[in-house]
């Protein structure tokens, strides 16, 4: 039977760990598991046979780390051999009904703008593996252990664009339900469903018990089959060997409990063995398979936030739009991106939930500008974006590079428009605004507009786009030329809600065009529209009259529990309320760093040098700003992209300070070695830590990735290093971390050691003799401060 015919209708069981099994069979510390496809083919075949005989329906090729960055010369040979070994095992085991998953893991690099790997280069890297694996005979693509939603998107697009196989994707979350770069279950589910993967879920990092809250949320929000592939509990070190704390029987019992939570696909990850999988299948195979049920949620997401439309009215900030805004037009012409970012940040502060992004001017390259603005905006703020353009090339460029599931403004009832926009929504995902106009123009009646809404829904369905991903624009037309137009719009809103069960949107301020004191009309019409079912309002959130209407409406309709939002906004406000705040007001140096605005931070530093000593700027402005960002990161109110952008802004400010102090003696807060351990090419975590340490004034000796223990020890002795930071992402390489620590203890016992990485825990760090386990980059900074007495 076809895999997709089985998926969601009967149990499907994955295999378990690969690297941890190969370690038991002799894979040396730091040795790359994929090389065994060529050097130890019999072991790879045997590994697969063990899982097939245990009952696995899907076995993963030994290609987790296979990409051209890691294997520039023999990638094809490695991938083809991996698929061949899986096919041979399937034949030897007599399991013709089993499926071979082309296993694709992360590149080990952080994507731009946070890192140095361009998005399209990531797509190319993944695409090369997909083409080779699909041609060799894989049955599906499994994208797994993704800790960055942006890299996951690159991998999914690569799979979709280079083969026609089913695509599964599983993410790695921490115990708080967060990905490394800040993604949540809700945000990543929205993105992956928009990209139309066939199944999604969670793997690695945690054991089955720790995964339960994540699984519960997955079952609440996902309309796709759910995959759960945990580790065999949490790792620790015993006699130089990595072991996991859950045996096969305990694993099976916990997985049986997860099976009852409403998932459809089960398997294992690090530490699990054929015995774990066999016992799990025995415990779960007789259970009924939970049906996959549509959740009918309308969700727009960024890398870290998901906004559900329909629960309560959503504010879409309209200020990133050149219409009627001379300063914004000038910013576009002058490529003044920081002004545009400031407009976005100001609207976020004022209460917007989504930001409209329109960069269309006749004299500029709109597709290129859309690409730039979308990329920069999503690097400094967490709000989802609405890509607003009639240029389909600009629309696609924005959608492709967007890290999440965007809103799209817009499609109309014209067949030409729908044929242009709906294929993009089908490919990239999005919630699209449907304008109630067609080839005959804008209907004068609500009935005419409702009929166009029906046509938009029906045509979208032909492209496989649910009405859940359509928001109908009832069109607010100015009452200055037609005094009855507001009533038609309000009736349209009401009928879309009551008759079609749909969601609606309006550009509210259009209603008052050509009238004096427009905000009087706008604010009152806004309240009336909300009463008639308006789901999304495109407004200026910096206009207090509009936000007063919004907050009062929520309080009066019991959508603001205990009036908490209303009280927070107005409880301590003076009588005089500032009107129409703008991004034009200059930010302080500290604010510029907190917002991640590098150019503004550098300029503010130059201005401050006119009256403040360089070191005073560092101690009273730069470091306190970084501390505030760090605390926000630890509280979960600021996410990794913003943390890194703030660090870049601080770096820009530091460069100005250094120039001012040129010739003066420079004082370092301490010298630190950082290295990714032998055998591991994943340096995401190390590079993040490096950026932060340098911004806090530490001198970092970065030894890179795949670093031999002897080089680390030699450098520590030569430079008399007090602190070494070691990173590892893969379970198979933490053995190298332990070897490095033992060697440091023997040859330079006064050196402190901090360790970090997705596979580590406090218990594991203790067991291998580290002085500190850093859960995140800021924890490393804090430990460095302790070591050096700063």
mmCIF file of N, CA, C and O in Angstrom, residues 606-695:
data_model
loop_
_atom_site.group_PDB
_atom_site.id
_atom_site.type_symbol
_atom_site.label_atom_id
_atom_site.label_comp_id
_atom_site.label_asym_id
_atom_site.label_seq_id
_atom_site.Cartn_x
_atom_site.Cartn_y
_atom_site.Cartn_z
ATOM 1 N N UNK A 606 28.566 57.818 18.448
ATOM 2 C CA UNK A 606 29.320 58.995 17.995
ATOM 3 C C UNK A 606 28.813 60.260 18.691
ATOM 4 O O UNK A 606 29.601 61.125 19.109
ATOM 5 N N UNK A 607 27.491 60.355 18.812
ATOM 6 C CA UNK A 607 26.906 61.527 19.466
ATOM 7 C C UNK A 607 27.298 61.556 20.942
ATOM 8 O O UNK A 607 27.632 62.613 21.491
ATOM 9 N N UNK A 608 27.278 60.400 21.595
ATOM 10 C CA UNK A 608 27.610 60.335 23.022
ATOM 11 C C UNK A 608 29.069 60.667 23.280
ATOM 12 O O UNK A 608 29.423 61.246 24.321
ATOM 13 N N UNK A 609 29.957 60.341 22.332
ATOM 14 C CA UNK A 609 31.385 60.619 22.511
ATOM 15 C C UNK A 609 31.679 62.109 22.577
ATOM 16 O O UNK A 609 32.743 62.515 23.056
ATOM 17 N N UNK A 610 30.733 62.911 22.134
ATOM 18 C CA UNK A 610 30.922 64.355 22.212
ATOM 19 C C UNK A 610 30.907 64.876 23.630
ATOM 20 O O UNK A 610 31.419 65.980 23.901
ATOM 21 N N UNK A 611 30.325 64.120 24.553
ATOM 22 C CA UNK A 611 30.224 64.602 25.925
ATOM 23 C C UNK A 611 30.491 63.527 26.982
ATOM 24 O O UNK A 611 30.402 63.801 28.181
ATOM 25 N N UNK A 612 30.834 62.298 26.559
ATOM 26 C CA UNK A 612 31.026 61.214 27.516
ATOM 27 C C UNK A 612 32.288 60.436 27.159
ATOM 28 O O UNK A 612 32.549 60.166 25.979
ATOM 29 N N UNK A 613 33.045 60.057 28.169
ATOM 30 C CA UNK A 613 34.268 59.291 27.951
ATOM 31 C C UNK A 613 33.942 57.911 27.388
ATOM 32 O O UNK A 613 32.917 57.315 27.737
ATOM 33 N N UNK A 614 34.808 57.377 26.504
ATOM 34 C CA UNK A 614 34.529 56.093 25.865
ATOM 35 C C UNK A 614 34.212 54.964 26.841
ATOM 36 O O UNK A 614 33.230 54.242 26.671
ATOM 37 N N UNK A 615 35.053 54.799 27.877
ATOM 38 C CA UNK A 615 34.816 53.691 28.802
ATOM 39 C C UNK A 615 33.532 53.883 29.592
ATOM 40 O O UNK A 615 32.862 52.910 29.966
ATOM 41 N N UNK A 616 33.146 55.120 29.844
ATOM 42 C CA UNK A 616 31.889 55.373 30.542
ATOM 43 C C UNK A 616 30.711 54.956 29.674
ATOM 44 O O UNK A 616 29.713 54.422 30.174
ATOM 45 N N UNK A 617 30.815 55.182 28.363
ATOM 46 C CA UNK A 617 29.761 54.730 27.448
ATOM 47 C C UNK A 617 29.624 53.213 27.512
ATOM 48 O O UNK A 617 28.520 52.666 27.561
ATOM 49 N N UNK A 618 30.755 52.524 27.525
ATOM 50 C CA UNK A 618 30.732 51.061 27.592
ATOM 51 C C UNK A 618 30.067 50.593 28.882
ATOM 52 O O UNK A 618 29.178 49.721 28.876
ATOM 53 N N UNK A 619 30.467 51.196 30.010
ATOM 54 C CA UNK A 619 30.009 50.710 31.314
ATOM 55 C C UNK A 619 28.597 51.154 31.677
ATOM 56 O O UNK A 619 27.901 50.454 32.421
ATOM 57 N N UNK A 620 28.169 52.325 31.179
ATOM 58 C CA UNK A 620 26.853 52.846 31.573
ATOM 59 C C UNK A 620 25.784 52.661 30.515
ATOM 60 O O UNK A 620 24.599 52.795 30.811
ATOM 61 N N UNK A 621 26.180 52.368 29.272
ATOM 62 C CA UNK A 621 25.195 52.231 28.197
ATOM 63 C C UNK A 621 25.237 50.851 27.540
ATOM 64 O O UNK A 621 24.247 50.135 27.507
ATOM 65 N N UNK A 622 26.416 50.476 27.032
ATOM 66 C CA UNK A 622 26.491 49.253 26.237
ATOM 67 C C UNK A 622 26.255 47.999 27.067
ATOM 68 O O UNK A 622 25.375 47.186 26.745
ATOM 69 N N UNK A 623 27.037 47.828 28.126
ATOM 70 C CA UNK A 623 26.891 46.612 28.939
ATOM 71 C C UNK A 623 25.514 46.535 29.594
ATOM 72 O O UNK A 623 24.872 45.472 29.563
ATOM 73 N N UNK A 624 24.979 47.611 30.192
ATOM 74 C CA UNK A 624 23.623 47.521 30.759
ATOM 75 C C UNK A 624 22.569 47.160 29.717
ATOM 76 O O UNK A 624 21.637 46.403 30.020
ATOM 77 N N UNK A 625 22.702 47.672 28.488
ATOM 78 C CA UNK A 625 21.729 47.327 27.440
ATOM 79 C C UNK A 625 21.807 45.844 27.115
ATOM 80 O O UNK A 625 20.777 45.167 26.975
ATOM 81 N N UNK A 626 23.032 45.324 26.996
ATOM 82 C CA UNK A 626 23.179 43.892 26.741
ATOM 83 C C UNK A 626 22.634 43.069 27.897
ATOM 84 O O UNK A 626 22.039 42.007 27.698
ATOM 85 N N UNK A 627 22.819 43.544 29.113
ATOM 86 C CA UNK A 627 22.272 42.845 30.281
ATOM 87 C C UNK A 627 20.751 42.784 30.223
ATOM 88 O O UNK A 627 20.142 41.757 30.544
ATOM 89 N N UNK A 628 20.133 43.908 29.833
ATOM 90 C CA UNK A 628 18.664 43.914 29.743
ATOM 91 C C UNK A 628 18.181 42.935 28.682
ATOM 92 O O UNK A 628 17.196 42.212 28.883
ATOM 93 N N UNK A 629 18.874 42.905 27.557
ATOM 94 C CA UNK A 629 18.510 41.945 26.509
ATOM 95 C C UNK A 629 18.708 40.524 27.006
ATOM 96 O O UNK A 629 17.866 39.640 26.785
ATOM 97 N N UNK A 630 19.837 40.282 27.698
ATOM 98 C CA UNK A 630 20.110 38.947 28.220
ATOM 99 C C UNK A 630 19.059 38.477 29.195
ATOM 100 O O UNK A 630 18.633 37.323 29.166
ATOM 101 N N UNK A 631 18.600 39.372 30.059
ATOM 102 C CA UNK A 631 17.554 39.007 31.015
ATOM 103 C C UNK A 631 16.244 38.702 30.300
ATOM 104 O O UNK A 631 15.506 37.786 30.670
ATOM 105 N N UNK A 632 15.951 39.480 29.257
ATOM 106 C CA UNK A 632 14.748 39.197 28.474
ATOM 107 C C UNK A 632 14.832 37.850 27.792
ATOM 108 O O UNK A 632 13.839 37.111 27.712
ATOM 109 N N UNK A 633 16.021 37.501 27.323
ATOM 110 C CA UNK A 633 16.235 36.194 26.698
ATOM 111 C C UNK A 633 16.009 35.072 27.710
ATOM 112 O O UNK A 633 15.363 34.062 27.411
ATOM 113 N N UNK A 634 16.517 35.252 28.901
ATOM 114 C CA UNK A 634 16.358 34.230 29.935
ATOM 115 C C UNK A 634 14.907 34.093 30.375
ATOM 116 O O UNK A 634 14.455 32.996 30.729
ATOM 117 N N UNK A 635 14.155 35.202 30.354
ATOM 118 C CA UNK A 635 12.733 35.144 30.717
ATOM 119 C C UNK A 635 11.862 34.597 29.590
ATOM 120 O O UNK A 635 10.701 34.277 29.812
ATOM 121 N N UNK A 636 12.414 34.537 28.392
ATOM 122 C CA UNK A 636 11.642 34.063 27.255
ATOM 123 C C UNK A 636 10.839 35.148 26.567
ATOM 124 O O UNK A 636 9.995 34.858 25.726
ATOM 125 N N UNK A 637 11.124 36.427 26.891
ATOM 126 C CA UNK A 637 10.425 37.529 26.221
ATOM 127 C C UNK A 637 11.202 38.041 25.017
ATOM 128 O O UNK A 637 10.671 38.795 24.203
ATOM 129 N N UNK A 638 12.462 37.657 24.920
ATOM 130 C CA UNK A 638 13.312 37.978 23.776
ATOM 131 C C UNK A 638 13.876 36.663 23.258
ATOM 132 O O UNK A 638 14.221 35.778 24.039
ATOM 133 N N UNK A 639 13.971 36.528 21.938
ATOM 134 C CA UNK A 639 14.382 35.264 21.348
ATOM 135 C C UNK A 639 15.744 35.397 20.678
ATOM 136 O O UNK A 639 16.280 36.490 20.514
ATOM 137 N N UNK A 640 16.296 34.267 20.293
ATOM 138 C CA UNK A 640 17.668 34.231 19.804
ATOM 139 C C UNK A 640 17.932 35.202 18.663
ATOM 140 O O UNK A 640 18.956 35.898 18.679
ATOM 141 N N UNK A 641 17.091 35.289 17.635
ATOM 142 C CA UNK A 641 17.395 36.262 16.574
ATOM 143 C C UNK A 641 17.545 37.683 17.103
ATOM 144 O O UNK A 641 18.456 38.413 16.691
ATOM 145 N N UNK A 642 16.662 38.080 18.026
ATOM 146 C CA UNK A 642 16.762 39.423 18.588
ATOM 147 C C UNK A 642 18.002 39.568 19.460
ATOM 148 O O UNK A 642 18.655 40.616 19.464
ATOM 149 N N UNK A 643 18.346 38.511 20.200
ATOM 150 C CA UNK A 643 19.549 38.530 21.018
ATOM 151 C C UNK A 643 20.782 38.756 20.147
ATOM 152 O O UNK A 643 21.649 39.576 20.467
ATOM 153 N N UNK A 644 20.846 38.064 19.010
ATOM 154 C CA UNK A 644 22.000 38.194 18.140
ATOM 155 C C UNK A 644 22.032 39.551 17.442
ATOM 156 O O UNK A 644 23.103 40.128 17.241
ATOM 157 N N UNK A 645 20.869 40.052 17.046
ATOM 158 C CA UNK A 645 20.838 41.374 16.415
ATOM 159 C C UNK A 645 21.242 42.461 17.414
ATOM 160 O O UNK A 645 21.912 43.430 17.060
ATOM 161 N N UNK A 646 20.847 42.293 18.663
ATOM 162 C CA UNK A 646 21.279 43.240 19.702
ATOM 163 C C UNK A 646 22.784 43.175 19.883
ATOM 164 O O UNK A 646 23.452 44.206 20.057
ATOM 165 N N UNK A 647 23.319 41.962 19.832
ATOM 166 C CA UNK A 647 24.766 41.806 19.947
ATOM 167 C C UNK A 647 25.479 42.470 18.774
ATOM 168 O O UNK A 647 26.534 43.091 18.943
ATOM 169 N N UNK A 648 24.900 42.375 17.586
ATOM 170 C CA UNK A 648 25.501 43.033 16.426
ATOM 171 C C UNK A 648 25.459 44.544 16.575
ATOM 172 O O UNK A 648 26.400 45.253 16.197
ATOM 173 N N UNK A 649 24.359 45.059 17.112
ATOM 174 C CA UNK A 649 24.257 46.506 17.342
ATOM 175 C C UNK A 649 25.293 46.954 18.367
ATOM 176 O O UNK A 649 25.938 48.002 18.217
ATOM 177 N N UNK A 650 25.464 46.163 19.429
ATOM 178 C CA UNK A 650 26.482 46.493 20.431
ATOM 179 C C UNK A 650 27.876 46.448 19.820
ATOM 180 O O UNK A 650 28.739 47.280 20.125
ATOM 181 N N UNK A 651 28.086 45.489 18.938
ATOM 182 C CA UNK A 651 29.376 45.381 18.263
ATOM 183 C C UNK A 651 29.661 46.631 17.443
ATOM 184 O O UNK A 651 30.789 47.152 17.447
ATOM 185 N N UNK A 652 28.637 47.121 16.736
ATOM 186 C CA UNK A 652 28.800 48.349 15.951
ATOM 187 C C UNK A 652 29.159 49.525 16.857
ATOM 188 O O UNK A 652 30.008 50.361 16.518
ATOM 189 N N UNK A 653 28.517 49.588 18.025
ATOM 190 C CA UNK A 653 28.822 50.665 18.973
ATOM 191 C C UNK A 653 30.238 50.514 19.524
ATOM 192 O O UNK A 653 30.979 51.497 19.667
ATOM 193 N N UNK A 654 30.631 49.269 19.833
ATOM 194 C CA UNK A 654 31.981 49.023 20.340
ATOM 195 C C UNK A 654 33.043 49.466 19.328
ATOM 196 O O UNK A 654 34.100 49.985 19.700
ATOM 197 N N UNK A 655 32.762 49.230 18.051
ATOM 198 C CA UNK A 655 33.738 49.616 17.027
ATOM 199 C C UNK A 655 33.961 51.121 17.038
ATOM 200 O O UNK A 655 35.086 51.602 16.856
ATOM 201 N N UNK A 656 32.889 51.890 17.234
ATOM 202 C CA UNK A 656 33.022 53.343 17.310
ATOM 203 C C UNK A 656 33.854 53.735 18.535
ATOM 204 O O UNK A 656 34.723 54.607 18.470
ATOM 205 N N UNK A 657 33.579 53.059 19.653
ATOM 206 C CA UNK A 657 34.350 53.338 20.879
ATOM 207 C C UNK A 657 35.828 53.004 20.662
ATOM 208 O O UNK A 657 36.725 53.763 21.055
ATOM 209 N N UNK A 658 36.091 51.856 20.035
ATOM 210 C CA UNK A 658 37.482 51.459 19.800
ATOM 211 C C UNK A 658 38.209 52.474 18.925
ATOM 212 O O UNK A 658 39.381 52.794 19.161
ATOM 213 N N UNK A 659 37.510 52.970 17.907
ATOM 214 C CA UNK A 659 38.129 53.980 17.052
ATOM 215 C C UNK A 659 38.489 55.221 17.860
ATOM 216 O O UNK A 659 39.549 55.833 17.654
ATOM 217 N N UNK A 660 37.603 55.585 18.784
ATOM 218 C CA UNK A 660 37.855 56.777 19.600
ATOM 219 C C UNK A 660 39.023 56.565 20.558
ATOM 220 O O UNK A 660 39.668 57.529 20.982
ATOM 221 N N UNK A 661 39.273 55.297 20.903
ATOM 222 C CA UNK A 661 40.338 54.988 21.863
ATOM 223 C C UNK A 661 41.593 54.477 21.167
ATOM 224 O O UNK A 661 42.498 53.961 21.824
ATOM 225 N N UNK A 662 41.637 54.619 19.840
ATOM 226 C CA UNK A 662 42.782 54.093 19.103
ATOM 227 C C UNK A 662 44.081 54.668 19.649
ATOM 228 O O UNK A 662 44.221 55.878 19.815
ATOM 229 N N UNK A 663 45.014 53.795 19.943
ATOM 230 C CA UNK A 663 46.277 54.227 20.534
ATOM 231 C C UNK A 663 46.309 54.071 22.034
ATOM 232 O O UNK A 663 47.369 53.940 22.633
ATOM 233 N N UNK A 664 45.111 54.069 22.658
ATOM 234 C CA UNK A 664 45.043 53.876 24.112
ATOM 235 C C UNK A 664 45.099 52.384 24.418
ATOM 236 O O UNK A 664 44.662 51.558 23.612
ATOM 237 N N UNK A 665 45.613 51.975 25.552
ATOM 238 C CA UNK A 665 45.677 50.540 25.893
ATOM 239 C C UNK A 665 44.272 49.947 26.013
ATOM 240 O O UNK A 665 43.386 50.556 26.602
ATOM 241 N N UNK A 666 44.058 48.804 25.390
ATOM 242 C CA UNK A 666 42.759 48.139 25.419
ATOM 243 C C UNK A 666 42.744 47.102 26.536
ATOM 244 O O UNK A 666 43.692 46.330 26.682
ATOM 245 N N UNK A 667 41.675 47.075 27.293
ATOM 246 C CA UNK A 667 41.588 46.159 28.429
ATOM 247 C C UNK A 667 40.558 45.078 28.140
ATOM 248 O O UNK A 667 39.402 45.371 27.832
ATOM 249 N N UNK A 668 41.011 43.832 28.227
ATOM 250 C CA UNK A 668 40.111 42.697 28.033
ATOM 251 C C UNK A 668 39.608 42.223 29.385
ATOM 252 O O UNK A 668 40.328 42.260 30.381
ATOM 253 N N UNK A 669 38.377 41.740 29.418
ATOM 254 C CA UNK A 669 37.831 41.213 30.670
ATOM 255 C C UNK A 669 38.323 39.799 30.937
ATOM 256 O O UNK A 669 38.098 39.256 32.020
ATOM 257 N N UNK A 670 38.975 39.194 29.946
ATOM 258 C CA UNK A 670 39.492 37.839 30.116
ATOM 259 C C UNK A 670 39.622 37.162 28.767
ATOM 260 O O UNK A 670 39.013 37.576 27.778
ATOM 261 N N UNK A 671 40.435 36.105 28.711
ATOM 262 C CA UNK A 671 40.684 35.385 27.462
ATOM 263 C C UNK A 671 40.076 33.982 27.578
ATOM 264 O O UNK A 671 40.314 33.272 28.564
ATOM 265 N N UNK A 672 39.294 33.598 26.568
ATOM 266 C CA UNK A 672 38.522 32.344 26.625
ATOM 267 C C UNK A 672 38.730 31.564 25.330
ATOM 268 O O UNK A 672 38.713 32.140 24.235
ATOM 269 N N UNK A 673 38.891 30.250 25.455
ATOM 270 C CA UNK A 673 38.911 29.368 24.285
ATOM 271 C C UNK A 673 37.505 28.821 24.057
ATOM 272 O O UNK A 673 36.824 28.397 25.003
ATOM 273 N N UNK A 674 37.069 28.812 22.796
ATOM 274 C CA UNK A 674 35.827 28.139 22.405
ATOM 275 C C UNK A 674 36.139 27.126 21.316
ATOM 276 O O UNK A 674 36.966 27.397 20.428
ATOM 277 N N UNK A 675 35.488 25.965 21.369
ATOM 278 C CA UNK A 675 35.711 24.941 20.351
ATOM 279 C C UNK A 675 34.525 23.994 20.296
ATOM 280 O O UNK A 675 33.930 23.663 21.325
ATOM 281 N N UNK A 676 34.192 23.580 19.083
ATOM 282 C CA UNK A 676 33.284 22.451 18.899
ATOM 283 C C UNK A 676 34.147 21.198 18.846
ATOM 284 O O UNK A 676 35.145 21.157 18.125
ATOM 285 N N UNK A 677 33.766 20.179 19.602
ATOM 286 C CA UNK A 677 34.673 19.050 19.861
ATOM 287 C C UNK A 677 34.917 18.191 18.626
ATOM 288 O O UNK A 677 34.199 18.288 17.621
ATOM 289 N N UNK A 678 35.910 17.364 18.717
ATOM 290 C CA UNK A 678 36.327 16.514 17.607
ATOM 291 C C UNK A 678 35.158 15.673 17.089
ATOM 292 O O UNK A 678 34.416 15.078 17.864
ATOM 293 N N UNK A 679 35.033 15.657 15.754
ATOM 294 C CA UNK A 679 33.996 14.868 15.114
ATOM 295 C C UNK A 679 32.699 15.598 14.890
ATOM 296 O O UNK A 679 31.810 15.109 14.187
ATOM 297 N N UNK A 680 32.563 16.792 15.456
ATOM 298 C CA UNK A 680 31.310 17.540 15.362
ATOM 299 C C UNK A 680 31.541 18.797 14.519
ATOM 300 O O UNK A 680 32.411 19.613 14.833
ATOM 301 N N UNK A 681 30.769 18.943 13.435
ATOM 302 C CA UNK A 681 30.932 20.125 12.582
ATOM 303 C C UNK A 681 29.852 21.167 12.842
ATOM 304 O O UNK A 681 29.747 22.154 12.132
ATOM 305 N N UNK A 682 29.034 20.954 13.854
ATOM 306 C CA UNK A 682 27.935 21.872 14.144
ATOM 307 C C UNK A 682 28.436 22.965 15.093
ATOM 308 O O UNK A 682 28.697 22.699 16.259
ATOM 309 N N UNK A 683 28.570 24.180 14.571
ATOM 310 C CA UNK A 683 29.128 25.244 15.404
ATOM 311 C C UNK A 683 28.145 26.380 15.662
ATOM 312 O O UNK A 683 28.545 27.494 15.974
ATOM 313 N N UNK A 684 26.845 26.091 15.534
ATOM 314 C CA UNK A 684 25.847 27.129 15.773
ATOM 315 C C UNK A 684 25.969 27.686 17.192
ATOM 316 O O UNK A 684 26.104 28.884 17.409
ATOM 317 N N UNK A 685 25.914 26.779 18.169
ATOM 318 C CA UNK A 685 25.947 27.214 19.558
ATOM 319 C C UNK A 685 27.224 27.947 19.905
ATOM 320 O O UNK A 685 27.211 28.987 20.569
ATOM 321 N N UNK A 686 28.354 27.424 19.432
ATOM 322 C CA UNK A 686 29.642 28.062 19.718
ATOM 323 C C UNK A 686 29.695 29.477 19.160
ATOM 324 O O UNK A 686 30.163 30.413 19.832
ATOM 325 N N UNK A 687 29.213 29.647 17.948
ATOM 326 C CA UNK A 687 29.284 30.969 17.324
ATOM 327 C C UNK A 687 28.392 31.986 18.032
ATOM 328 O O UNK A 687 28.725 33.165 18.123
ATOM 329 N N UNK A 688 27.251 31.526 18.532
ATOM 330 C CA UNK A 688 26.365 32.420 19.289
ATOM 331 C C UNK A 688 27.062 32.880 20.567
ATOM 332 O O UNK A 688 27.057 34.062 20.920
ATOM 333 N N UNK A 689 27.664 31.928 21.259
ATOM 334 C CA UNK A 689 28.378 32.254 22.501
ATOM 335 C C UNK A 689 29.522 33.221 22.217
ATOM 336 O O UNK A 689 29.758 34.173 22.973
ATOM 337 N N UNK A 690 30.228 32.998 21.123
ATOM 338 C CA UNK A 690 31.353 33.868 20.773
ATOM 339 C C UNK A 690 30.901 35.314 20.612
ATOM 340 O O UNK A 690 31.532 36.234 21.137
ATOM 341 N N UNK A 691 29.811 35.523 19.878
ATOM 342 C CA UNK A 691 29.303 36.887 19.655
ATOM 343 C C UNK A 691 29.015 37.574 20.986
ATOM 344 O O UNK A 691 29.403 38.730 21.212
ATOM 345 N N UNK A 692 28.352 36.868 21.882
ATOM 346 C CA UNK A 692 27.986 37.486 23.153
ATOM 347 C C UNK A 692 29.209 37.753 24.037
ATOM 348 O O UNK A 692 29.333 38.823 24.637
ATOM 349 N N UNK A 693 30.108 36.787 24.119
ATOM 350 C CA UNK A 693 31.300 36.993 24.949
ATOM 351 C C UNK A 693 32.114 38.187 24.467
ATOM 352 O O UNK A 693 32.598 38.995 25.264
ATOM 353 N N UNK A 694 32.278 38.293 23.167
ATOM 354 C CA UNK A 694 33.044 39.421 22.638
ATOM 355 C C UNK A 694 32.371 40.748 22.929
ATOM 356 O O UNK A 694 33.040 41.745 23.213
ATOM 357 N N UNK A 695 31.062 40.760 22.885
ATOM 358 C CA UNK A 695 30.357 42.010 23.173
ATOM 359 C C UNK A 695 30.414 42.374 24.649
ATOM 360 O O UNK A 695 30.225 43.543 25.003
#
